[in-house]
Amino acid sequence: MTAIINAVSDRQGDPVSPSAKLTGFVANEIEIPWASCVIAVRKDGASARSFLARNLPGADILELARYRIQLSDDPRSTEAKKGGFPLFMRDVMERLVSGRSVAIDAQGIRDDQIREFQRMTSKAYAPGIRLDLDGDCEETTLHMLPSPTDRRDDAGPFDIVGDVHGCLEELRELLADLGYDVAEYRDADHQRRFTVTHLGGRRIAFVGDLADRGPDSVGCLALAMDAVASGVAVWTIGNHDGKLLDWLRNRKVSMNHGFPTTTSEVSAEPESFRTRLLDTLRTLPSHLLLDGGNLVVAHAGCLEEMHGRDSSYLTSFCMFGPVTGQTDVHGYPVRGDWTSDYRGRALVVQGHTPVTDPTWGPNGNVLCIDTGCCFGGALTAMRWPERELVSVPAVDAHAVHHEFQPQATRLQGP
Ligand code: MN
């Protein structure tokens, strides 16, 4: 019997891309993320072309040997071996960027070159999926999942909520103002649970960053998880959510920006809470394209060519925005600006950068609604499609931000 013996996504050897599950090996059928660039490797060193042609009929199937031949009549010559791979890579990228579906027959390609492909195709919003085949896998079928980020057929209405950062009290007040009923209880496992309902059928769209800095990160995470599970909320991944996910997976993370309070809160919860949190965070979408393509929700930004697509590179952009890789004197990453070049039709509603008041981008098609609640500002929502802004002032300031000044009159505290 022949089978797929291994399947690895573009996210560091992880079998799961952040927003599309690679569910595995049920009856020799395998699900792969939408718009993947499949890289098929046969254990016996033979060509995987027939497998790819059978499973991905619309795709351009490319192999290295063809590019070596272009350079020299002898594909084993030094010239062909050296120059073939860059030529191959360039052609793959050009096809992906122009929206073609591409699959790679990895015959004759080294493991490090396959990893290079996975890194590169991710930048063209095509998750690079390595499939190791034992034999020709004649009975194996690939199923491409729909894009987890393209929800154009969902028109809402939505209440898009900015960075909550552990401020449960303000979140509950804001949701009450927006017409939601919220009730908290403990389940049989003694986990904190919430029921969130809206009689008008409205739904919450969290821009991400539910935890860190504020006094009740677990409460905010529990509320958001339950609201997502019951279909009352969607939640796009923020950089703090991504960090929490890394921590839950025992990956190395830096203990700054309010993270230690969250980890001690989460550690005090029952094991079932952490399992549920991990399962929720790993399936959060990078961003969401909604309402006929007129609305995008993303934590730190989303370029027009990314809308409705997905990959690990794209997810990183949505979580952090265009970072320069440098940190400032306060230890914060230096952030680039993407909004002045953004000409898209969709309004992008984002958080991430605390602003004193909700702030429009220079072209009127980006809105930042992170009004720095945890820093003593306010928690803000935008109602869609009404485009109305609703804010509640912070009860208290729980952290200091070097570039953010709350309006002094806003603080409710004593
Ligand atoms: Mn934030």
Short mmCIF file of N, CA and C and ligand atoms in Angstrom, two decimals, residues 163 165 209 299, ligand 1:
data_model
loop_
_atom_site.label_atom_id
_atom_site.label_comp_id
_atom_site.label_asym_id
_atom_site.label_seq_id
_atom_site.Cartn_x
_atom_site.Cartn_y
_atom_site.Cartn_z
N ASP A 163 -8.39 46.55 20.83
CA ASP A 163 -7.54 45.79 21.75
C ASP A 163 -8.08 45.84 23.18
N HIS A 165 -6.91 43.78 25.93
CA HIS A 165 -5.76 43.68 26.85
C HIS A 165 -6.15 43.51 28.32
N ASP A 209 -5.65 40.68 20.48
CA ASP A 209 -5.00 41.16 21.70
C ASP A 209 -6.00 41.24 22.86
N HIS A 299 -5.57 42.71 12.80
CA HIS A 299 -5.03 43.32 14.01
C HIS A 299 -4.15 44.54 13.72
MN MN B 1 -2.35 45.52 21.31
#
